[in-house]
CSV table of C-alpha atoms in Angstrom, one decimal:
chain,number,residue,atom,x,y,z
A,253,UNK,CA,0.0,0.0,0.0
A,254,UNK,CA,2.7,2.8,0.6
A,255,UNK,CA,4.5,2.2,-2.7
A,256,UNK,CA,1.1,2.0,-4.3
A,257,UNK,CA,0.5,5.6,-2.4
A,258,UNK,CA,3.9,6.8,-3.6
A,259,UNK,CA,2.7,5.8,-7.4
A,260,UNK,CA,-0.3,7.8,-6.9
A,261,UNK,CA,1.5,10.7,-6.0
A,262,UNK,CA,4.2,10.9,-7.9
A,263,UNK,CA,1.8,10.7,-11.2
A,264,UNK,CA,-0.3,14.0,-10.0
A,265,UNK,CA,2.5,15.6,-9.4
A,266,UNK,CA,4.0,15.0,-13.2
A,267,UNK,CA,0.3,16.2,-14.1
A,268,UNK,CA,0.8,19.5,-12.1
A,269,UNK,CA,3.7,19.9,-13.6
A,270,UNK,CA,2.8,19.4,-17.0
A,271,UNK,CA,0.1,21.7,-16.4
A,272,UNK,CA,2.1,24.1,-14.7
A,273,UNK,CA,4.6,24.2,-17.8
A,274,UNK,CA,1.7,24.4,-20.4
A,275,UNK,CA,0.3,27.4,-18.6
A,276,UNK,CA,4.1,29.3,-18.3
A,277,UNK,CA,4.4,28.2,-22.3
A,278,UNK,CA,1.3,29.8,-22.8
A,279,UNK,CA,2.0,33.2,-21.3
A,280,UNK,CA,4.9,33.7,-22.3
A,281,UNK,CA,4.4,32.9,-26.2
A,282,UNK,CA,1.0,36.0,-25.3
A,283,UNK,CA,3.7,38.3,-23.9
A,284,UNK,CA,6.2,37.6,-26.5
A,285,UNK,CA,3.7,38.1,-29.7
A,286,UNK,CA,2.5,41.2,-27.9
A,287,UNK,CA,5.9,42.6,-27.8
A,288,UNK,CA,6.8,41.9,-31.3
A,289,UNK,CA,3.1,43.0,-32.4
A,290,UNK,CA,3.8,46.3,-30.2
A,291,UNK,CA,7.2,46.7,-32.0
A,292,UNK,CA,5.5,46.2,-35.6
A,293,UNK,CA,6.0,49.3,-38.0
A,294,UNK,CA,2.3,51.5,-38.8
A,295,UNK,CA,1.5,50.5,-41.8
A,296,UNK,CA,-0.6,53.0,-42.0
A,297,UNK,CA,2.5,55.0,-43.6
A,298,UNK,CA,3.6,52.2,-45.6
A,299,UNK,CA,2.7,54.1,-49.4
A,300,UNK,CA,4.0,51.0,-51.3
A,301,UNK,CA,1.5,48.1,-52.5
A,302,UNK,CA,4.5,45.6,-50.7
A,303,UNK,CA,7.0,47.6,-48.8
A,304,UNK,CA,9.7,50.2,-49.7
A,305,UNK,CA,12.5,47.2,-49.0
A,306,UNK,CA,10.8,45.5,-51.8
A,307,UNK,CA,9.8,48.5,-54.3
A,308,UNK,CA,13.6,49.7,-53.6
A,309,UNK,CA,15.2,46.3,-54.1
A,310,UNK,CA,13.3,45.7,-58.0
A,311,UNK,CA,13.7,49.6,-58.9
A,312,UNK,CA,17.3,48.7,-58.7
A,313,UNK,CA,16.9,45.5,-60.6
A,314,UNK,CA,15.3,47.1,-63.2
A,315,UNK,CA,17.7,50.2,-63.6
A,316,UNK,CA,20.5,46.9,-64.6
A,317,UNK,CA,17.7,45.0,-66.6
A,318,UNK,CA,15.8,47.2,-68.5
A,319,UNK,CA,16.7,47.5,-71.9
A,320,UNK,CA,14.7,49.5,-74.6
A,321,UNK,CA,15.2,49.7,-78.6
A,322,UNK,CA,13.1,52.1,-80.1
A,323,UNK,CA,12.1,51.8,-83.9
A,324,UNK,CA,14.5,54.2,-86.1
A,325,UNK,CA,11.9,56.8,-87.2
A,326,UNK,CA,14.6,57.5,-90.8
A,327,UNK,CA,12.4,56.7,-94.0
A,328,UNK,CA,9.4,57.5,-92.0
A,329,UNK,CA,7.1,60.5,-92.4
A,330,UNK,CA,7.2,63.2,-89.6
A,331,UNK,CA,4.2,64.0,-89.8
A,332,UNK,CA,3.1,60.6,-87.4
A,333,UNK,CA,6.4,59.3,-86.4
A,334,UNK,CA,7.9,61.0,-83.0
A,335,UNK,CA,11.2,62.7,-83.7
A,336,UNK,CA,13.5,63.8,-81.2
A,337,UNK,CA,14.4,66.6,-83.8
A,338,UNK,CA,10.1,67.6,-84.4
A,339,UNK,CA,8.9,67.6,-80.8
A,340,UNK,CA,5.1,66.8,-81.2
A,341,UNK,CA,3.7,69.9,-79.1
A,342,UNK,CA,2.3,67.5,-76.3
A,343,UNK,CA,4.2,67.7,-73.3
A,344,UNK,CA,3.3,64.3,-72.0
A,345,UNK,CA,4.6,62.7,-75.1
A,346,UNK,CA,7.4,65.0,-75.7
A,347,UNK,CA,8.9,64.8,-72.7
A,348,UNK,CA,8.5,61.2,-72.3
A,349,UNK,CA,9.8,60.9,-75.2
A,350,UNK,CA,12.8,63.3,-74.4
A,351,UNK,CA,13.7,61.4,-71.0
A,352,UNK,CA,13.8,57.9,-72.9
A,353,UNK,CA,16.2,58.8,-75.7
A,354,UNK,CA,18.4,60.7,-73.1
A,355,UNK,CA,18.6,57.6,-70.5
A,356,UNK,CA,20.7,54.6,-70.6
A,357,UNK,CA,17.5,52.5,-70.8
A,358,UNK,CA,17.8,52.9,-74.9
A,359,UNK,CA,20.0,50.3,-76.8
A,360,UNK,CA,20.7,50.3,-80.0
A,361,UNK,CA,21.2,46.5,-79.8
A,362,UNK,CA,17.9,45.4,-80.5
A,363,UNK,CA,18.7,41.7,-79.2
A,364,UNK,CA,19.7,43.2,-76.0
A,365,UNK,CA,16.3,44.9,-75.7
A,366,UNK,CA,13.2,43.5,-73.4
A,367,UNK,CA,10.7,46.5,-75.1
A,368,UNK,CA,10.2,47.6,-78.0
A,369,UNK,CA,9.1,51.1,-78.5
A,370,UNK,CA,6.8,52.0,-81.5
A,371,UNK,CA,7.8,55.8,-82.0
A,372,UNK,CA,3.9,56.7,-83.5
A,373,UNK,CA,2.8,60.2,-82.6
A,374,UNK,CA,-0.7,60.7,-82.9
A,375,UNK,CA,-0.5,64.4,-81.5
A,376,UNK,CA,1.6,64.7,-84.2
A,377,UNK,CA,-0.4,63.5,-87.1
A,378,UNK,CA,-3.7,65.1,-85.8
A,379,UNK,CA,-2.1,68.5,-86.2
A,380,UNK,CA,-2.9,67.8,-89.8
A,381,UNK,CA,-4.7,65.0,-90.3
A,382,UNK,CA,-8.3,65.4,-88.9
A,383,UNK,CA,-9.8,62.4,-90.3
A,384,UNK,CA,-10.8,59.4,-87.7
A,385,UNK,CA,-10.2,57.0,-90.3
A,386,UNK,CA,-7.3,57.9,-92.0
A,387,UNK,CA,-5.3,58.0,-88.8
A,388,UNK,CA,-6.4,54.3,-88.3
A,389,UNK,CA,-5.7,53.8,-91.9
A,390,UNK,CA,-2.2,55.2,-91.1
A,391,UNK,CA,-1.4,53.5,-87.9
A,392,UNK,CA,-2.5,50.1,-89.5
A,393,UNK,CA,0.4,50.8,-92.4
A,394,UNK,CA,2.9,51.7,-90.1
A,395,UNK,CA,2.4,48.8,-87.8
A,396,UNK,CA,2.5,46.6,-90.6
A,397,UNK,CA,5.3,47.6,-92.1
A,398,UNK,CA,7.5,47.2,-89.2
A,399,UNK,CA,6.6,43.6,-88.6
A,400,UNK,CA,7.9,42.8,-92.2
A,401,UNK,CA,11.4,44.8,-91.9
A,402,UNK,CA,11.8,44.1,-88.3
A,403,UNK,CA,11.7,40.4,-87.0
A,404,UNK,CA,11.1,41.4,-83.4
A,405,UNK,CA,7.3,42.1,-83.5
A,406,UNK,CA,6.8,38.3,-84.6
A,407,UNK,CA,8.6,36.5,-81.3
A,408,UNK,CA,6.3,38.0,-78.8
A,409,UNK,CA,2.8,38.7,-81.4
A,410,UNK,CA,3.8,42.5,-79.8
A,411,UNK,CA,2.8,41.5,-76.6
A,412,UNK,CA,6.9,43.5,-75.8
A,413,UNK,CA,6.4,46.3,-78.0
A,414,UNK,CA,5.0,49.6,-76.5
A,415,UNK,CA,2.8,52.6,-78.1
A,416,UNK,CA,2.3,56.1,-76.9
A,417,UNK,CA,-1.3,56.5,-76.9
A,418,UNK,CA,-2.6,59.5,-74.1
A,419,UNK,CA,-6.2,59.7,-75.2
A,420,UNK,CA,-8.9,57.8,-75.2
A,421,UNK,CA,-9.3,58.5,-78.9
A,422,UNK,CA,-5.9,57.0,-79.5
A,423,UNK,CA,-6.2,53.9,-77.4
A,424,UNK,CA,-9.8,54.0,-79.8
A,425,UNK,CA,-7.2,54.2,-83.2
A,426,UNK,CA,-5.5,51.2,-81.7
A,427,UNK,CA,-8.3,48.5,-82.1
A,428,UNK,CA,-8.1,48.4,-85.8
A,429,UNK,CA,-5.0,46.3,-85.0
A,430,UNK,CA,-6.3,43.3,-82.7
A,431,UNK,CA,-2.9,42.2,-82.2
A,432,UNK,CA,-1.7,45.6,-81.3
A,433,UNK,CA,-4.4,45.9,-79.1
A,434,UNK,CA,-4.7,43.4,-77.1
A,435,UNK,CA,-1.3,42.4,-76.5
A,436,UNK,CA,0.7,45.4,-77.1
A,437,UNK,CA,1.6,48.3,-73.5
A,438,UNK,CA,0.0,51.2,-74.5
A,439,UNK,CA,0.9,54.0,-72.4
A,440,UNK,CA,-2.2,56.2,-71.2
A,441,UNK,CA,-3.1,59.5,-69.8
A,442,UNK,CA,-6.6,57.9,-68.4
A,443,UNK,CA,-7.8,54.8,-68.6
A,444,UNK,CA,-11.0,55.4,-70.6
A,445,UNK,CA,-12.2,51.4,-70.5
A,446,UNK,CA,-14.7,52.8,-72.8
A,447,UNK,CA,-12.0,53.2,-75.5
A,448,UNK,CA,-10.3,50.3,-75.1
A,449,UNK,CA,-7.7,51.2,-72.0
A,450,UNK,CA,-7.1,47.5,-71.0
A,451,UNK,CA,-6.0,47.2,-67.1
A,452,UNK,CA,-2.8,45.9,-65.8
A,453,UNK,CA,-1.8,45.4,-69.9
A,454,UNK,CA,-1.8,49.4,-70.2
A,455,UNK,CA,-0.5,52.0,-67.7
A,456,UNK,CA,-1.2,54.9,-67.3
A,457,UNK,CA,1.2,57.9,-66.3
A,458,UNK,CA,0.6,61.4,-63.9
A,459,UNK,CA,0.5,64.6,-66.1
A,460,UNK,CA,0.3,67.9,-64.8
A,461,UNK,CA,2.2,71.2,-65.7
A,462,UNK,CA,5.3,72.9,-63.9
A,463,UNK,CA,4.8,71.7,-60.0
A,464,UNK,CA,4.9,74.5,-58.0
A,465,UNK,CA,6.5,74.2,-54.3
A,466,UNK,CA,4.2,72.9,-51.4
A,467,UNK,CA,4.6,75.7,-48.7
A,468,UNK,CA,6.3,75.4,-45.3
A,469,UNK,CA,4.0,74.0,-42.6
A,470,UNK,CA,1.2,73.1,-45.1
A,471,UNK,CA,-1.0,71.9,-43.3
A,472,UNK,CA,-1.7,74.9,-41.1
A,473,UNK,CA,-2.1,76.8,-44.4
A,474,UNK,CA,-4.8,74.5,-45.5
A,475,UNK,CA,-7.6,76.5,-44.1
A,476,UNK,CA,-10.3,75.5,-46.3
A,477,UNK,CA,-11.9,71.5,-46.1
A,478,UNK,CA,-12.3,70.9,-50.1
A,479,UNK,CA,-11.7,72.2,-53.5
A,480,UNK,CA,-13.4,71.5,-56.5
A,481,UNK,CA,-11.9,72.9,-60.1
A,482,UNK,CA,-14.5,71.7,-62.7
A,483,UNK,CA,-17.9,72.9,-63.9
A,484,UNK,CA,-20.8,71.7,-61.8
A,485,UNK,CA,-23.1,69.8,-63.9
A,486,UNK,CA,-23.4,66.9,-62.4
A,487,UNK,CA,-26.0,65.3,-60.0
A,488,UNK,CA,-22.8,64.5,-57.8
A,489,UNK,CA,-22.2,68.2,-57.7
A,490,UNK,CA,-25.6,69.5,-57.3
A,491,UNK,CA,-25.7,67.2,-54.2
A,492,UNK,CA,-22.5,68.4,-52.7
A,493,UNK,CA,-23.5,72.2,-53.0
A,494,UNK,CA,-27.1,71.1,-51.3
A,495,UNK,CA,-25.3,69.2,-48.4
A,496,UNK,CA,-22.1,72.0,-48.3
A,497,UNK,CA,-23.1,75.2,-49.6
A,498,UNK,CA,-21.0,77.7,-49.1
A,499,UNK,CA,-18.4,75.5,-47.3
A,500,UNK,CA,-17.1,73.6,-50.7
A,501,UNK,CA,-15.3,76.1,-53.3
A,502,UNK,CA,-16.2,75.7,-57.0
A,503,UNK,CA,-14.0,76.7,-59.4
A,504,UNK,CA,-14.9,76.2,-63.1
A,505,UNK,CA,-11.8,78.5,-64.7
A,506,UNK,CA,-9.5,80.7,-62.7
A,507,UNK,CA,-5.7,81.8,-63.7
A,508,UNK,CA,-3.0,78.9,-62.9
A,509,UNK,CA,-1.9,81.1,-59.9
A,510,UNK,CA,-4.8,81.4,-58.3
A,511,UNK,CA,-5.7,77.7,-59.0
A,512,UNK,CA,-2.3,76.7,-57.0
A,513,UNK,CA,-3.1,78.8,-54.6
A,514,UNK,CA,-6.8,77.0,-53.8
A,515,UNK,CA,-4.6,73.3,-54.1
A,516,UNK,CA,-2.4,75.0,-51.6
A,517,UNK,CA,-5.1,76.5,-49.4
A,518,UNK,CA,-7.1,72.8,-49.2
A,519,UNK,CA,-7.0,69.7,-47.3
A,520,UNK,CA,-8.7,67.8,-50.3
A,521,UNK,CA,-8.8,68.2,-53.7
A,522,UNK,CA,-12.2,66.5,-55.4
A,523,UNK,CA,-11.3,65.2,-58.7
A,524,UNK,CA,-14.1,63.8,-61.3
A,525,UNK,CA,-12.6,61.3,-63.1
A,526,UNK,CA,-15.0,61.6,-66.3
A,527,UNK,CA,-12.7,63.9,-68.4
A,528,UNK,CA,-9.1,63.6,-70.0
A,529,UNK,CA,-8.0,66.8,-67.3
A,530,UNK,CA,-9.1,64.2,-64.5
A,531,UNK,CA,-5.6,62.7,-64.4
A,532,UNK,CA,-4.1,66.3,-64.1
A,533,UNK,CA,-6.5,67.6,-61.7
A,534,UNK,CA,-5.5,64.8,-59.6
A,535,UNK,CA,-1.4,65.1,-60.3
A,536,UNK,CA,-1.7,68.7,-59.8
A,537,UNK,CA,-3.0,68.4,-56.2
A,538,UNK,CA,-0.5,65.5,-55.4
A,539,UNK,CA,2.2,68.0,-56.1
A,540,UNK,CA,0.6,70.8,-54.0
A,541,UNK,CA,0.1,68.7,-51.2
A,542,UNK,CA,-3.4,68.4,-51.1
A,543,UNK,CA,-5.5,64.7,-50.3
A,544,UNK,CA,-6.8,64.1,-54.2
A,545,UNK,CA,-10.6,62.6,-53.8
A,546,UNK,CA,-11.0,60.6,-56.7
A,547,UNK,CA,-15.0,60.0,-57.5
A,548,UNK,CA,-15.0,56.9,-59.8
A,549,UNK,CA,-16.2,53.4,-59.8
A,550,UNK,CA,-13.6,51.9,-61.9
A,551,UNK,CA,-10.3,53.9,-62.6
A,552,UNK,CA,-6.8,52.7,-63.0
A,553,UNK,CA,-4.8,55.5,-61.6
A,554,UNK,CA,-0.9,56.0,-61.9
A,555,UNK,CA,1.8,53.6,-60.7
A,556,UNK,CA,-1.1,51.3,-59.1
A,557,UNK,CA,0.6,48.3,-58.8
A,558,UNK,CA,3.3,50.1,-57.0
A,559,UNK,CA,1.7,52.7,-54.4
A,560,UNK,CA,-1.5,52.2,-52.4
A,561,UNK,CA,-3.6,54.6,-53.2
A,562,UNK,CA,-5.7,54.4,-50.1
A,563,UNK,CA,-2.8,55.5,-47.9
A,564,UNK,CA,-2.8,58.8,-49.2
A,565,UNK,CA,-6.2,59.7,-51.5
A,566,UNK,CA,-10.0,58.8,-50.5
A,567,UNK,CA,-11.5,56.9,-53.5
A,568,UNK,CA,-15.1,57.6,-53.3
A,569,UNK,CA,-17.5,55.2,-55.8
A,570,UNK,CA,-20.8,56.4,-57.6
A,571,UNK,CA,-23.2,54.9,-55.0
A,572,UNK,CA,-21.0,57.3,-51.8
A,573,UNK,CA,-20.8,60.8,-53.7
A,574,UNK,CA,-23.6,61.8,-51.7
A,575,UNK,CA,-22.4,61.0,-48.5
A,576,UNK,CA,-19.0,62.6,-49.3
A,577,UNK,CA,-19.8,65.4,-46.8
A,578,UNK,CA,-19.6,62.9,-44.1
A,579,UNK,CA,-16.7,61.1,-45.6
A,580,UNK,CA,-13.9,63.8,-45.9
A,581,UNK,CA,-15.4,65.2,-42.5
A,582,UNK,CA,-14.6,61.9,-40.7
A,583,UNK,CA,-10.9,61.9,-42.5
A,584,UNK,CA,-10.2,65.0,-40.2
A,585,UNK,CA,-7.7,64.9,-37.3
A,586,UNK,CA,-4.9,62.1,-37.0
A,587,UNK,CA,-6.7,60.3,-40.7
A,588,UNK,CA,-6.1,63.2,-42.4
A,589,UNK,CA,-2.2,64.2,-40.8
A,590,UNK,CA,-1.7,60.3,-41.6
A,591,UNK,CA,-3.0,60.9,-46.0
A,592,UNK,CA,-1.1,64.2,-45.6
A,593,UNK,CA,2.1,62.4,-44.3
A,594,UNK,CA,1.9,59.9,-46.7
A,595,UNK,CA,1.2,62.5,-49.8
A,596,UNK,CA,4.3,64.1,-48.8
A,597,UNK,CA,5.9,60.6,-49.3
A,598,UNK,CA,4.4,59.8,-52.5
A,599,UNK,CA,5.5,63.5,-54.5
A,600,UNK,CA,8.3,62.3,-56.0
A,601,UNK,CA,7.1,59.7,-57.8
A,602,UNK,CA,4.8,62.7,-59.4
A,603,UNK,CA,7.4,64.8,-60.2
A,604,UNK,CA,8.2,65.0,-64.1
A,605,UNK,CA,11.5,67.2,-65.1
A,606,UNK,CA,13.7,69.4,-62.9
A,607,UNK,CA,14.3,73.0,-63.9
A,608,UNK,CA,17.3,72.2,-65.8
A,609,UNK,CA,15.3,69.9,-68.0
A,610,UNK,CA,16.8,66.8,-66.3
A,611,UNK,CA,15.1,63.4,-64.2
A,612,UNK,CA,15.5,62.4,-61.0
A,613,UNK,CA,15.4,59.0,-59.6
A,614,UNK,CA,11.9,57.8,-58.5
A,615,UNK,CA,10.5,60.7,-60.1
A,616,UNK,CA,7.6,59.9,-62.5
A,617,UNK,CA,9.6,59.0,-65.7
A,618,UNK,CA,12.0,56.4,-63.5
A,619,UNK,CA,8.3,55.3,-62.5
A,620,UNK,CA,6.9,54.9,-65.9
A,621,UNK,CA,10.2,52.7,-67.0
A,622,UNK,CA,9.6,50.6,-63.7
A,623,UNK,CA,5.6,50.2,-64.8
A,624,UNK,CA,6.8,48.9,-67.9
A,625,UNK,CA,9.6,46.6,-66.6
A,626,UNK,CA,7.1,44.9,-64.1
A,627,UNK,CA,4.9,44.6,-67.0
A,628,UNK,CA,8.1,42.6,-68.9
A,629,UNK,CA,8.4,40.7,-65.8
A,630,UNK,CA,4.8,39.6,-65.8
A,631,UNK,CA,5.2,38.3,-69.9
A,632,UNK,CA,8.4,36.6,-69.0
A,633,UNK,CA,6.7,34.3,-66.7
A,634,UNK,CA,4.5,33.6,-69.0
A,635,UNK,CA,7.5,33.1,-71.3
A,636,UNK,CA,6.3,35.8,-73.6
A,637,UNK,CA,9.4,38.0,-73.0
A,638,UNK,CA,11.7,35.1,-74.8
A,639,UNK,CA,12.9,34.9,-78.4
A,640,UNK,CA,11.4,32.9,-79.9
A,641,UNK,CA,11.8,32.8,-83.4
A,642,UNK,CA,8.2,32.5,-85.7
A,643,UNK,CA,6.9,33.1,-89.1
A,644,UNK,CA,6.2,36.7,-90.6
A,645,UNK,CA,3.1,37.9,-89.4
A,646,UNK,CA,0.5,40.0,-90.9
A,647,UNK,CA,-1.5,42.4,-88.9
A,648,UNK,CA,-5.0,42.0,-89.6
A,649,UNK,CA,-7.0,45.7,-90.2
A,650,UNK,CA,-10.3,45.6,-89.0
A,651,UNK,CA,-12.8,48.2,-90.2
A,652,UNK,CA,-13.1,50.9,-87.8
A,653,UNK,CA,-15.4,53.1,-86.3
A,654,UNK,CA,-15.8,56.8,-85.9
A,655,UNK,CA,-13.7,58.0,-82.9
């Protein structure tokens, strides 16, 4: 009987300690994931879709890896082919342009290149040309005659090749080529889905005019709640002044100083996104520091797959306009400081040339060159990016419609 006791008590006493063990495990494993979860960074100022390790790890990647030809535009008329020597009169285009063939992205090694640039300018050509059709007509004959002198269109079916096209009347031109349009980057100023704009294929880049300086202490200047630099003919609009009155500015035309002066003057900036000046609108008031609210249900906006827009915009859809009022209101305090912070962040990736004509890194040309390398990236999983070597192929013309 007392060895039988001793049993007994010997076996409770490995199940107290078991349990006393468990329950130390327990806290301490609580303690220690609340110290690392008290030590984790606010992501709330993390700008970047993945993080700024990542984003700055790839830029770098792609400043060794990207390699560009661009079509020799000799032979060619001027009058739709882009020419470094007859500057189209679009800034968006010329100075994208301008930037490429001044950057050590260009090779003139076209087996060394990823992309392919097609150098048409349809700025250019509808200076003269005013005809829907004949630009199509134009574009088709160009296209086509660089997939039988070149063999680099036929590897990929153009799925590397890249077109300039800033309207949604040019992404429209586009779609009497198929091919051209549904595998080739064309490079937007909106993306007008009702065109054509097809997302994460195309991109689409910031455009705005000289950036003006955000003032010191900005956000003590920022006296007024919103901004709104459009005509109101809208239902959203009409709501808005109901709901505000005089508390939300309109402003329909005003001289570019005095428009600055209202982006610099506002905590938001309310951007429609139903026009081609939407992507403007919204570039100008990233660059004067104030919060762009973007009111759109579907919108591809610039550099998407690299910066969260929600960290430092408010994207409002369709079915919320009207309660917009109570939207940007509840943004105030600490929400708003953190958008403002992170807009700060986000400005030079906005940024187009410096003052002496020359790019910076991360500004908004480095940013279009990274778009398109991630979209190269995406094609060479899919082993589209290879060479791969395949028999002459002839674009097929569609008949077009009236633009």
């Amino acid at each position: 009987m007392p060895f039988q006791s001793l049993r007994i008590n010997v076996k409770w006493a490995v199940v107290v300690l078991i349990v006393i063990v468990a329950i130390f495990a327990a806290a301490f494993s609580y303690f220690h994931a609340r110290k690392l979860h008290d030590h984790k960074p606010n992501n709330d100022f993390d700008v970047y879709v993945s993080s700024p390790e990542v984003f700055r790890r790839n830029y770098e990647k792609m400043k060794k890896e990207l390699k560009i030809y661009v079509y020799p535009s000799a032979g060619y008329d001027n009058d739709y082919v882009y020419s470094v020597t007859t500057a189209s009169g679009y800034t968006a285009e010329d100075e994208f342009f301008k930037n490429l063939m001044n950057s050590s992205f260009v090779t003139s090694d076209p087996e060394q290149a990823r992309l392919f640039i097609i150098p048409f300018s349809f700025h250019t050509m509808r200076r003269k040309i005013k005809s829907n059709k004949q630009v199509k007509s134009l574009l088709g004959t160009y296209v086509d005659d660089l997939i039988y002198k070149f063999p680099y269109w036929n590897r990929t079916a153009g799925s590397n090749h890249v077109l300039f096209a800033c309207f949604g009347a040019d992404i429209n031109a586009t779609q009497v080529i198929p091919v051209l349009a549904q595998n080739s980057i064309r490079i937007a100023c909106m993306s007008n889905y009702s065109a054509g704009f097809t997302s994460h294929k195309d991109i689409t880049i910031p455009t705005a005019l000289k950036p003006f300086p955000v003032r010191e202490n900005a956000t003590e200047n920022r006296t007024r709640i919103a901004y709104w630099f459009g005509v109101c003919n809208t239902s959203t609009c009409k709501t808005l002044v109901k709901l505000w009155g005089a508390n939300l500015v309109f402003d329909a035309k005003s001289a570019l100083d005095v428009f600055v002066e209202k982006l610099q003057s506002s905590k938001f900036c309310i951007c429609p996104s139903r026009s081609e000046n939407s992507n403007r609108l919204i570039t100008m008031s990233i660059l004067n520091g104030c919060v762009p609210v973007i009111l759109e249900d579907r919108i591809d906006l610039p550099f998407d797959d690299i910066l969260d827009w929600r960290k430092f915009s408010v994207i409002v859809t369709g079915v919320d306009a009207y309660r917009l009022k109570e939207i940007l209101e509840a943004k105030s305090g600490v929400a708003y400081q953190i958008l403002y912070t992170n807009l700060v962040k986000v400005q030079k990736h906005f940024y187009s040339l410096r003052d002496d004509g020359s790019t910076v890194e991360y500004d908004a040309f480095h940013m279009t060159m990274y778009e398109l390398w991630l979209r190269c990236q995406n094609q060479r999983s899919k082993h589209w990016c290879s060479s791969i070597d395949g028999a002459v192929q002839k674009i097929i013309l569609v008949d077009a419609t009236p633009l």
